[in-house]
Amino acid sequence: MAAELVRGQNHALSEHRVRITVSAGTPVLALAALGDERGAVTGPEGIVHPGASGLPGVEALGAPPAVAGGGSADRHRFAVDFDAVAAEVHRVGVLLSLPPGGPARFGAVAASHVAVTDMDGTELAEYTLTGLDAETAVVALELYRRQGAWKVRAVGQGYAEGLTALFADQGLTAPAAAELAARVHAGVAAPVAPDPVVPVSGSPYAGTPGPAPTPGPVPTPTPSASASADTTISYAHPRRRPASTEPPEPAPSAAPAQEPGQPPRPVAGDASGWSMEERLYNQVWGMFEDLARTVAAYRSAVEFADSRMDRELDEALSDPRHRLGGSGNAARDTARARREELVAQAQAVLDRDLVQLIAESEVVEPALPAAYARWDNPVWHGRSAGLPEENPLALRLGDLYLPERPDLRIPMLMRLPLERGLWIDNGRTGSEAAMTMDTDRLRRAAMDMAVAHAVRLLAVHPGDRFSVHVIDAAGAGAASLAPLVRAGVLAGPPAAGAAGVTETLARLTKRVDLVQMAVRAGAPEDLPPDLDTADQLLLVHDFPHGFDDRAVTQLRYLADEGPAVGVHLLMVADRDEASAYGPLLDPLWRSLMRLSPVPDNHLADPWVHHAWTFEPDLPPQGSRVLEQALDRVAEARRRARP
């Protein structure tokens, strides 16, 4: 029996060769787009349609006679041979578009239907694209590679701006997307010379085209509608590392052979990337997306079951025949039984996917490098591990989870170098959990969390490539800062009082100005010899205590301009205490990523906008892991001194 998919739901495919059949109520253009693990297409040569030749493993079958729009028809077929698909292809998306001169929107025509069958015609999965309105192009479904096996996912993502917007969201530059859309609509077979593919811009956190600089921000979750801060945090798919001339590290050994018919056994590092660190990073991203979508499918199925039961109950009550005798009760019992059956089926699919994700988490978590690992991971304990020789790719800020399975934690990784500051909210109005805590305990927890992040940043960078400055104007954070002060790893003593605030901000502001001028002049070698070229982190405690108007302006300047030249901001503050500044500080809060020292569901994923609970990762109670990490930092710096 074929799996009837709802939007966001996935289904495992055991066949090595499948056919995809598109049936529409009106002539449409049907395309197959081949993408990498991030979903980005390689260019025009990665598109298969009736007017173009096939690609390895993917072929358009029985191209219909050309009609207006170049290859549009109400029925299309594609054949996919998974064994023949190129190794760098991880996703095969089925795209539909209304042809020029046809209907103006998908909402005005009958819903399209897409079926995946084996080569004998037996249906494996099907999906009906409902709920479309102004869209003129849509990603119907995608076949994707996961841990060596292939799955199908119902996507249903529409674009009112048509194929151009769809291709741009697939990773092409705007000119390349527009040209490819025009050629597809015209039915031109020969591919155009590809423009450079622009990686999706940046985030345990989703994409749009953008420039392709050095590694960008991690996918970081976007604040949900319930977030108390009016920030907009993108969790776009991470940018890739720049192309390297060195060969990639060997891939992890293959997973042990599994029983026939069973899902593949998970392997740590089972993702693309030039290093094990990048493969693990991308694997965590894949786990995050899989959990978001499988829970979305479950919730959608439950919502459908509830609405169907309500409709059947209304029909039963409105039928006069059911008002006499016991037929009304029987109709209600039947409606409820159908609802329970549908929910049970959805729960079984959810449980199946969760078991696989939990198994993957159990092998991935122990394999994570220090920058990604929890504080209780053995990689952090013992003195044998020295500091790394290269900067890390990302940093773990905490864990994310959903109420359907709270024990399944997804690491929340933020891409380095930081492209936006962090704000740890120590106010009691930020969440229900914060309101139940004593004010002093909450403030101490927030500062302990900030210190833990600072220690992690110091410990995962080479000894001379990261410096930490501290502003603690009132001295209220002395207890939390003690490990950093004792280890002697700060750039200077914590700045106290208004004078200390002024001096620290002036020094860092001057550094930003100098580096900006040198970069704009194309002469970075002309920087003063005494300028510290390491990345700088400014940890500000109890803002706005000790800040005057000039200091506030300088802090905003550092938050806006600092990240581009290696100066980053980590604030511990209560927004309510800065309310006297009014809207003046709104741009500052929006520029920072808000985190909570207590579990809080203020973050949302970009695909289906679940409210994810964020829980900070803190050292175990009574552990000396921070002191041990700082000892290694101090020892590495002593050895590096001439």
XYZ file of C-alpha atoms in Angstrom:
642
model
C 0.000 0.000 0.000
C 1.396 3.377 -0.989
C 2.244 5.867 1.744
C -0.040 8.904 1.476
C 2.286 11.744 2.433
C 1.333 15.067 3.932
C 3.484 18.152 3.670
C 6.795 17.647 5.461
C 6.425 13.874 5.855
C 9.127 11.505 4.624
C 9.114 7.835 3.674
C 11.991 5.389 3.241
C 12.561 3.920 -0.226
C 13.898 0.383 -0.433
C 13.992 0.255 -4.256
C 17.158 1.114 -6.187
C 15.203 2.393 -9.180
C 11.946 4.343 -9.087
C 9.650 6.282 -11.363
C 8.025 9.600 -10.524
C 4.708 10.415 -12.162
C 3.237 13.910 -12.105
C -0.480 14.276 -12.828
C -1.872 17.790 -13.013
C -5.276 19.235 -13.841
C -3.655 21.627 -16.308
C -0.522 21.643 -18.461
C 2.540 22.304 -16.301
C 6.278 22.275 -16.728
C 7.891 19.489 -14.702
C 11.594 19.509 -13.864
C 14.001 17.474 -11.786
C 16.668 19.476 -9.958
C 19.814 17.745 -8.703
C 21.337 19.311 -5.602
C 24.108 18.775 -3.133
C 23.575 17.990 0.534
C 22.528 21.575 1.181
C 19.904 21.376 -1.572
C 21.769 23.869 -3.790
C 21.696 22.982 -7.490
C 25.015 22.962 -9.297
C 23.712 25.233 -12.057
C 21.686 24.928 -15.253
C 23.412 21.645 -15.973
C 21.784 20.198 -12.835
C 18.217 20.515 -14.214
C 16.420 17.711 -16.069
C 13.259 18.532 -18.044
C 11.530 17.242 -21.175
C 13.474 19.656 -23.350
C 16.866 18.683 -21.910
C 18.915 15.519 -21.950
C 19.018 13.358 -18.853
C 21.747 13.309 -16.229
C 23.419 10.283 -14.631
C 20.710 8.434 -12.760
C 17.865 10.833 -13.657
C 15.935 10.911 -16.928
C 12.737 12.535 -18.195
C 10.639 9.751 -19.756
C 8.356 10.103 -22.716
C 8.697 13.843 -23.253
C 5.319 15.083 -24.400
C 4.914 16.919 -27.681
C 6.051 20.501 -27.414
C 3.247 22.880 -26.694
C 3.122 26.501 -25.694
C 5.610 26.818 -22.923
C 8.068 24.329 -24.304
C 7.312 20.887 -22.922
C 4.304 21.640 -20.729
C 1.696 18.874 -20.342
C -0.634 17.616 -17.662
C 1.355 14.393 -17.163
C 5.103 13.858 -16.759
C 7.340 10.954 -15.793
C 10.899 10.740 -14.517
C 13.065 7.692 -13.903
C 15.632 7.716 -11.111
C 18.352 5.098 -10.687
C 19.880 5.710 -7.260
C 22.912 3.539 -8.010
C 23.755 5.716 -11.018
C 23.257 9.097 -9.370
C 26.544 10.983 -8.988
C 28.130 10.777 -5.539
C 27.952 14.542 -5.042
C 24.177 14.543 -5.638
C 22.252 14.184 -2.406
C 18.836 15.544 -3.414
C 16.588 15.173 -6.458
C 13.741 17.665 -6.334
C 10.617 17.520 -8.486
C 9.629 21.049 -9.524
C 6.397 22.159 -11.166
C 5.719 25.467 -12.906
C 2.784 26.979 -14.730
C 3.763 27.795 -18.338
C 3.504 31.280 -19.851
C 0.022 31.915 -21.152
C -1.498 29.303 -18.851
C -3.371 29.697 -15.567
C -2.173 32.568 -13.393
C -1.776 30.552 -10.196
C -1.893 27.002 -8.860
C -4.810 27.928 -6.615
C -7.013 28.339 -9.708
C -6.523 24.765 -10.980
C -7.053 21.263 -9.655
C -4.442 20.021 -7.200
C -1.480 18.250 -8.780
C -0.612 14.710 -7.711
C 2.852 13.168 -7.591
C 3.430 9.423 -7.207
C 6.632 7.453 -6.663
C 6.483 3.876 -7.984
C 8.833 1.003 -8.540
C 9.716 0.009 -12.095
C 6.721 -2.343 -12.204
C 4.325 0.483 -11.441
C 3.612 -0.405 -7.798
C 3.070 2.816 -5.889
C 5.472 3.417 -3.012
C 4.418 6.917 -1.979
C 2.086 9.634 -3.213
C 1.480 13.272 -2.431
C -1.318 15.645 -3.441
C -0.297 19.312 -3.499
C -3.109 21.016 -1.657
C -3.197 24.453 -0.054
C -1.567 26.358 -2.922
C -2.933 29.764 -3.907
C -0.909 32.518 -5.634
C 2.077 30.258 -6.353
C 3.172 29.734 -9.952
C 6.066 27.373 -9.219
C 6.417 24.741 -6.526
C 8.874 22.175 -5.191
C 6.518 19.192 -5.082
C 8.693 16.577 -3.431
C 12.308 15.572 -3.127
C 14.264 12.358 -3.016
C 17.182 12.697 -0.655
C 20.114 10.599 0.471
C 20.383 9.992 4.215
C 22.994 7.699 5.768
C 23.506 5.848 2.510
C 19.776 5.229 1.951
C 17.236 7.223 -0.044
C 13.973 8.691 1.190
C 11.154 10.700 -0.333
C 9.811 13.839 1.347
C 6.643 15.779 0.530
C 7.717 19.425 0.295
C 4.940 21.537 -1.251
C 6.957 24.774 -1.107
C 5.465 27.295 -3.533
C 6.774 30.525 -5.088
C 4.475 33.286 -6.267
C 7.369 34.811 -8.263
C 7.746 31.626 -10.317
C 10.757 29.608 -11.417
C 13.168 32.507 -11.083
C 12.525 32.765 -7.340
C 12.562 28.981 -6.995
C 15.934 28.622 -8.717
C 17.350 31.484 -6.664
C 16.242 29.687 -3.501
C 17.934 26.567 -4.859
C 21.277 28.364 -4.751
C 21.704 30.081 -8.137
C 22.567 33.736 -8.488
C 19.719 36.001 -9.583
C 21.005 36.361 -13.199
C 21.559 32.620 -13.549
C 18.141 31.876 -12.047
C 16.389 34.281 -14.421
C 18.229 32.957 -17.484
C 17.590 29.333 -16.582
C 13.879 30.012 -15.974
C 13.624 31.700 -19.373
C 15.367 28.811 -21.141
C 13.218 26.196 -19.421
C 10.045 28.041 -20.375
C 11.327 28.339 -23.939
C 12.189 24.635 -24.092
C 15.876 25.224 -24.952
C 17.816 22.017 -24.522
C 21.378 23.307 -24.496
C 22.500 24.428 -21.048
C 23.919 27.873 -20.589
C 27.316 28.490 -19.080
C 26.696 28.434 -15.330
C 27.144 31.466 -13.165
C 28.948 30.788 -9.907
C 26.710 28.979 -7.446
C 26.093 31.139 -4.420
C 25.850 29.154 -1.197
C 22.830 29.781 0.923
C 23.568 32.457 3.475
C 23.642 32.014 7.191
C 22.261 27.751 11.315
C 20.946 23.220 17.555
C 18.954 26.805 13.994
C 17.273 27.903 7.279
C 17.724 29.861 2.716
C 18.304 32.866 0.536
C 21.031 33.584 -1.977
C 23.831 35.823 -0.877
C 27.507 36.508 -1.333
C 29.977 33.726 -0.834
C 32.566 34.932 1.663
C 34.578 32.947 4.127
C 32.672 30.594 6.410
C 29.540 32.405 7.517
C 27.281 32.127 10.481
C 25.992 28.846 11.677
C 22.413 28.108 11.074
C 20.962 29.654 14.142
C 17.316 29.295 15.080
C 14.958 32.138 14.369
C 13.027 33.583 17.291
C 9.473 32.289 17.411
C 6.494 34.568 17.499
C 6.417 34.166 21.265
C 9.949 35.464 21.716
C 10.129 38.373 24.078
C 12.881 40.041 22.060
C 11.976 41.615 18.738
C 14.971 40.103 16.965
C 15.066 38.278 13.647
C 17.602 35.481 13.679
C 18.201 33.556 10.478
C 18.761 29.844 10.692
C 19.749 29.592 7.062
C 21.646 26.586 5.821
C 25.350 27.056 6.559
C 27.760 28.360 3.957
C 30.347 25.926 2.798
C 34.039 26.274 3.366
C 35.916 27.896 0.492
C 37.183 25.427 -2.049
C 40.365 23.755 -0.867
C 43.212 22.510 -2.981
C 43.893 19.705 -0.521
C 42.031 16.410 -0.842
C 39.269 15.724 1.666
C 39.882 13.512 4.649
C 38.940 9.863 4.176
C 35.262 9.233 4.713
C 34.263 7.298 7.835
C 34.239 3.561 7.551
C 31.071 2.077 6.244
C 28.394 1.132 8.721
C 28.151 -2.548 9.642
C 25.873 -4.506 7.377
C 22.300 -4.294 8.595
C 19.552 -6.855 8.426
C 17.635 -6.911 5.138
C 14.758 -4.451 5.197
C 16.168 -2.562 8.188
C 17.274 1.095 8.018
C 21.009 1.703 7.690
C 22.942 1.813 10.930
C 24.066 5.363 11.623
C 27.711 6.365 11.345
C 29.279 9.489 12.796
C 30.440 11.819 10.032
C 28.048 10.396 7.434
C 27.695 13.695 5.559
C 29.621 15.638 2.953
C 32.519 17.900 3.849
C 36.252 18.455 3.480
C 37.014 17.445 7.036
C 35.479 15.308 9.745
C 34.596 18.499 11.610
C 32.589 19.815 8.660
C 30.945 16.446 8.048
C 29.817 16.262 11.666
C 28.568 19.838 11.460
C 26.492 19.035 8.368
C 25.264 15.797 9.950
C 23.977 17.691 12.983
C 22.229 20.063 10.573
C 20.612 17.093 8.817
C 19.406 15.670 12.139
C 17.887 19.036 13.029
C 16.011 19.230 9.735
C 14.845 15.605 9.902
C 13.453 16.037 13.406
C 11.685 19.261 12.444
C 10.036 17.703 9.413
C 9.045 14.375 10.953
C 7.376 16.152 13.879
C 5.682 18.515 11.417
C 4.270 15.524 9.545
C 2.987 14.031 12.792
C 1.348 17.254 13.920
C -0.169 17.771 10.487
C -1.615 14.255 10.514
C -3.101 14.754 13.983
C -4.581 18.081 12.906
C -6.088 16.419 9.834
C -7.535 13.611 11.984
C -9.079 16.141 14.382
C -10.598 18.247 11.594
C -11.964 15.140 9.877
C -13.560 13.945 13.131
C -15.088 17.369 13.732
C -16.521 17.410 10.221
C -17.986 13.920 10.579
C -19.461 14.776 13.975
C -21.054 17.916 12.538
C -22.507 15.898 9.673
C -23.863 13.329 12.117
C -25.517 15.972 14.254
C -27.001 17.757 11.264
C -28.593 14.594 9.863
C -32.177 14.254 11.204
C -31.982 10.468 10.871
C -29.304 10.351 13.554
C -31.404 12.245 16.068
C -33.657 9.252 16.653
C -32.578 5.986 18.154
C -28.933 5.110 18.644
C -27.640 5.818 15.151
C -26.287 9.192 16.271
C -24.154 7.606 18.966
C -22.908 5.009 16.484
C -21.908 7.726 14.008
C -20.038 9.610 16.708
C -18.252 6.449 17.831
C -17.265 5.703 14.234
C -15.867 9.212 13.752
C -13.822 8.965 16.948
C -12.537 5.515 16.005
C -11.390 6.807 12.623
C -9.607 9.656 14.345
C -7.821 7.291 16.732
C -6.790 5.059 13.826
C -5.270 7.977 11.918
C -3.452 9.260 14.991
C -2.097 5.779 15.725
C -0.744 5.516 12.186
C 0.929 8.926 12.494
C 2.372 7.979 15.882
C 3.840 4.784 14.447
C 5.600 6.719 11.677
C 6.857 9.294 14.202
C 8.150 6.579 16.523
C 9.955 4.894 13.628
C 11.727 8.110 12.636
C 12.549 9.023 16.233
C 14.164 5.643 16.842
C 16.436 6.228 13.857
C 17.313 9.766 14.963
C 18.037 8.646 18.514
C 20.338 5.933 17.197
C 22.127 8.523 15.075
C 22.431 10.905 18.017
C 23.962 8.162 20.138
C 26.827 7.695 17.680
C 27.247 11.354 16.707
C 27.345 12.923 20.168
C 30.437 11.008 21.423
C 32.279 11.768 18.153
C 31.873 15.542 18.307
C 35.031 17.680 18.615
C 35.490 19.912 21.653
C 33.898 22.952 20.005
C 30.684 20.954 19.409
C 30.748 18.690 22.464
C 28.931 18.983 25.762
C 31.007 19.885 28.787
C 30.555 16.348 30.136
C 32.046 14.807 26.986
C 35.364 13.017 27.691
C 37.041 15.206 25.052
C 36.998 18.032 27.615
C 38.505 16.069 30.493
C 42.128 15.255 31.169
C 45.228 17.278 30.447
C 46.394 15.270 27.447
C 44.423 17.314 24.932
C 46.177 20.499 23.830
C 44.765 23.464 21.991
C 43.878 23.052 18.325
C 46.089 24.327 15.532
C 43.219 25.787 13.486
C 40.151 27.853 14.243
C 36.967 25.814 14.740
C 34.084 25.794 12.283
C 31.315 26.341 14.841
C 30.555 26.566 18.544
C 28.005 24.741 20.675
C 25.701 27.103 22.558
C 23.331 24.528 24.016
C 20.697 21.988 23.028
C 17.352 22.155 21.230
C 14.432 19.770 21.664
C 10.711 19.353 20.957
C 8.000 18.182 23.371
C 7.325 15.026 21.325
C 10.691 13.640 22.478
C 12.422 15.863 25.065
C 15.299 13.422 25.544
C 16.331 13.745 21.873
C 18.616 16.767 21.987
C 19.999 18.453 18.882
C 23.236 20.420 19.434
C 22.724 24.104 18.711
C 25.836 25.090 16.795
C 26.689 28.670 15.841
C 29.038 29.226 12.932
C 32.375 30.907 13.599
C 33.625 33.545 13.338
C 30.607 35.104 15.029
C 28.763 37.391 12.624
C 26.431 38.689 15.296
C 26.725 39.215 19.009
C 25.179 37.117 21.751
C 22.847 38.428 24.430
C 22.219 36.308 27.532
C 18.997 37.591 29.037
C 19.180 37.760 32.844
C 15.780 39.437 33.199
C 12.883 37.689 34.915
C 10.321 38.774 32.315
C 11.952 36.868 29.458
C 10.217 33.530 30.082
C 8.025 31.608 32.508
C 11.017 29.610 33.758
C 12.909 32.828 34.491
C 9.955 34.266 36.410
C 9.983 31.301 38.802
C 13.654 31.814 39.712
C 15.095 34.052 42.362
C 16.616 37.179 40.802
C 20.086 36.600 42.229
C 20.156 32.963 41.133
C 19.029 33.928 37.628
C 21.696 36.608 37.310
C 24.386 34.231 38.544
C 23.233 31.540 36.102
C 23.368 34.023 33.206
C 26.901 35.130 34.084
C 28.071 31.534 34.585
C 26.702 30.746 31.132
C 28.572 33.695 29.597
C 31.834 32.645 31.266
C 31.373 29.075 30.008
C 30.997 30.379 26.444
C 34.101 32.555 26.838
C 36.113 29.603 28.155
C 34.949 27.398 25.299
C 35.946 30.041 22.745
C 39.396 30.370 24.296
C 39.899 26.596 24.497
C 38.880 25.769 20.922
C 41.050 28.440 19.287
C 44.822 28.316 18.942
C 46.430 30.012 21.930
C 47.267 33.296 20.208
C 44.129 33.736 18.085
C 41.480 34.745 20.610
C 41.406 37.433 23.315
C 38.713 38.185 25.875
C 37.965 41.602 27.398
C 35.509 42.011 30.285
C 33.422 44.970 31.431
C 31.930 44.408 34.887
C 31.246 47.974 35.944
C 29.743 47.162 39.353
C 31.888 44.111 40.071
C 28.769 41.975 40.508
C 30.116 39.204 38.293
C 33.364 38.660 40.207
C 32.426 35.182 41.463
C 31.625 33.891 37.988
C 34.694 35.576 36.468
C 37.075 34.101 39.055
C 38.273 31.161 36.878
C 39.175 33.515 34.020
C 40.956 35.945 36.325
C 42.916 33.246 38.176
C 44.081 31.651 34.929
C 45.426 34.986 33.681
C 43.951 34.495 30.215
C 42.058 37.788 29.964
C 43.408 40.647 27.863
C 43.384 42.712 31.050
C 41.652 42.921 34.437
C 37.856 43.250 34.270
C 37.009 46.906 33.657
C 35.201 48.457 36.629
C 33.384 51.753 37.014
C 32.569 54.343 34.387
C 36.266 55.021 33.734
C 36.944 51.357 33.001
C 33.958 51.188 30.665
C 35.154 54.278 28.772
C 38.762 53.056 28.437
C 37.815 49.550 27.222
C 35.279 50.749 24.673
C 37.661 53.426 23.363
C 40.441 50.857 22.879
C 38.233 48.395 20.982
C 36.570 51.135 18.939
C 39.982 52.385 17.867
C 40.951 48.854 16.851
C 37.821 48.544 14.670
C 38.577 51.908 13.027
C 42.198 51.000 12.283
C 41.401 47.598 10.799
C 38.562 49.021 8.705
C 40.826 51.719 7.253
C 43.558 49.200 6.504
C 41.147 46.836 4.791
C 39.560 49.597 2.709
C 42.995 50.832 1.685
C 44.054 47.309 0.754
C 47.036 47.550 3.075
C 46.475 45.319 6.110
C 50.242 45.001 6.470
C 50.360 48.676 7.491
C 48.555 48.056 10.780
C 50.509 49.162 13.874
C 52.908 46.416 14.993
C 51.488 46.430 18.527
C 47.918 45.794 17.326
C 46.565 42.443 18.519
C 45.381 40.698 15.341
C 43.560 37.931 17.245
C 39.779 37.853 17.322
C 38.465 39.862 20.258
C 35.483 39.063 22.483
C 34.000 41.775 24.684
C 31.996 40.336 27.590
C 29.723 43.018 29.070
C 28.018 42.307 32.393
C 25.062 44.227 33.821
C 24.578 46.633 30.922
C 23.773 49.577 31.096
C 25.369 50.037 34.540
C 28.365 52.372 34.149
C 27.443 53.410 30.594
C 26.817 57.015 29.588
C 25.348 58.103 26.251
C 28.742 58.087 24.524
C 29.517 54.591 25.828
C 26.144 53.334 24.608
C 26.854 54.727 21.151
C 30.279 53.044 21.102
C 28.741 49.728 22.154
C 26.232 49.951 19.319
C 29.100 50.715 16.933
C 31.005 47.629 18.095
C 27.895 45.459 17.711
C 27.331 46.695 14.136
C 30.867 47.077 12.781
C 32.955 44.856 15.023
C 32.165 41.352 13.701
C 33.472 42.172 10.206
C 36.919 42.983 11.651
C 37.108 40.399 14.422
C 35.544 42.168 17.411
C 32.592 40.286 18.889
C 30.104 41.078 21.638
C 28.726 38.891 24.431
C 26.283 40.766 26.679
C 24.641 39.731 29.922
C 21.794 42.165 30.431
C 18.175 42.726 31.376
C 16.441 44.696 28.649
C 14.001 46.197 31.129
C 16.864 47.860 33.000
C 17.814 49.721 29.829
C 14.254 50.877 29.143
C 15.211 54.480 29.976
C 16.993 54.671 26.617
C 13.707 53.897 24.849
C 13.862 53.054 21.119
C 17.496 54.186 20.957
C 18.633 50.673 21.893
C 16.160 48.751 19.724
C 18.733 48.303 16.911
C 21.215 46.926 19.472
C 18.832 44.270 20.792
C 17.826 43.321 17.245
C 21.447 42.871 16.240
C 22.089 40.351 19.017
C 21.041 36.728 19.294
C 19.074 36.273 22.494
C 19.792 33.241 24.670
C 18.294 32.265 28.001
C 20.154 30.828 31.028
C 17.106 28.644 31.738
C 15.124 26.386 29.365
C 13.013 28.573 27.099
C 11.099 27.953 23.853
C 11.791 31.284 22.148
C 13.569 29.832 19.098
C 11.948 28.523 15.916
C 13.188 26.520 12.953
C 12.816 27.961 9.439
C 11.043 25.063 7.745
C 7.844 24.577 9.755
C 8.392 27.120 12.562
C 8.219 24.778 15.532
C 8.866 26.415 18.883
C 12.042 24.663 20.055
C 13.093 24.639 23.679
C 16.636 25.896 24.132
C 18.610 24.599 27.098
C 22.095 25.987 27.782
C 25.046 23.630 28.050
C 26.755 24.238 31.392
C 29.574 22.349 33.130
C 28.410 19.579 35.497
C 27.931 20.657 39.098
C 31.210 20.443 40.989
C 33.250 19.785 37.847
C 36.633 21.445 37.288
C 36.326 21.230 33.508
C 36.507 25.015 33.106
C 39.643 25.260 35.218
C 41.260 22.391 33.288
C 40.440 24.018 29.953
C 41.833 27.360 31.145
C 44.989 25.674 32.407
C 45.583 24.345 28.896
C 45.018 27.810 27.423
C 47.445 29.402 29.895
C 50.071 26.700 29.286
C 49.800 27.082 25.497
C 50.276 30.837 25.803
C 53.328 30.441 28.043
C 54.928 28.110 25.520
C 54.185 30.517 22.663
C 55.981 33.419 24.337
C 59.464 34.126 22.969
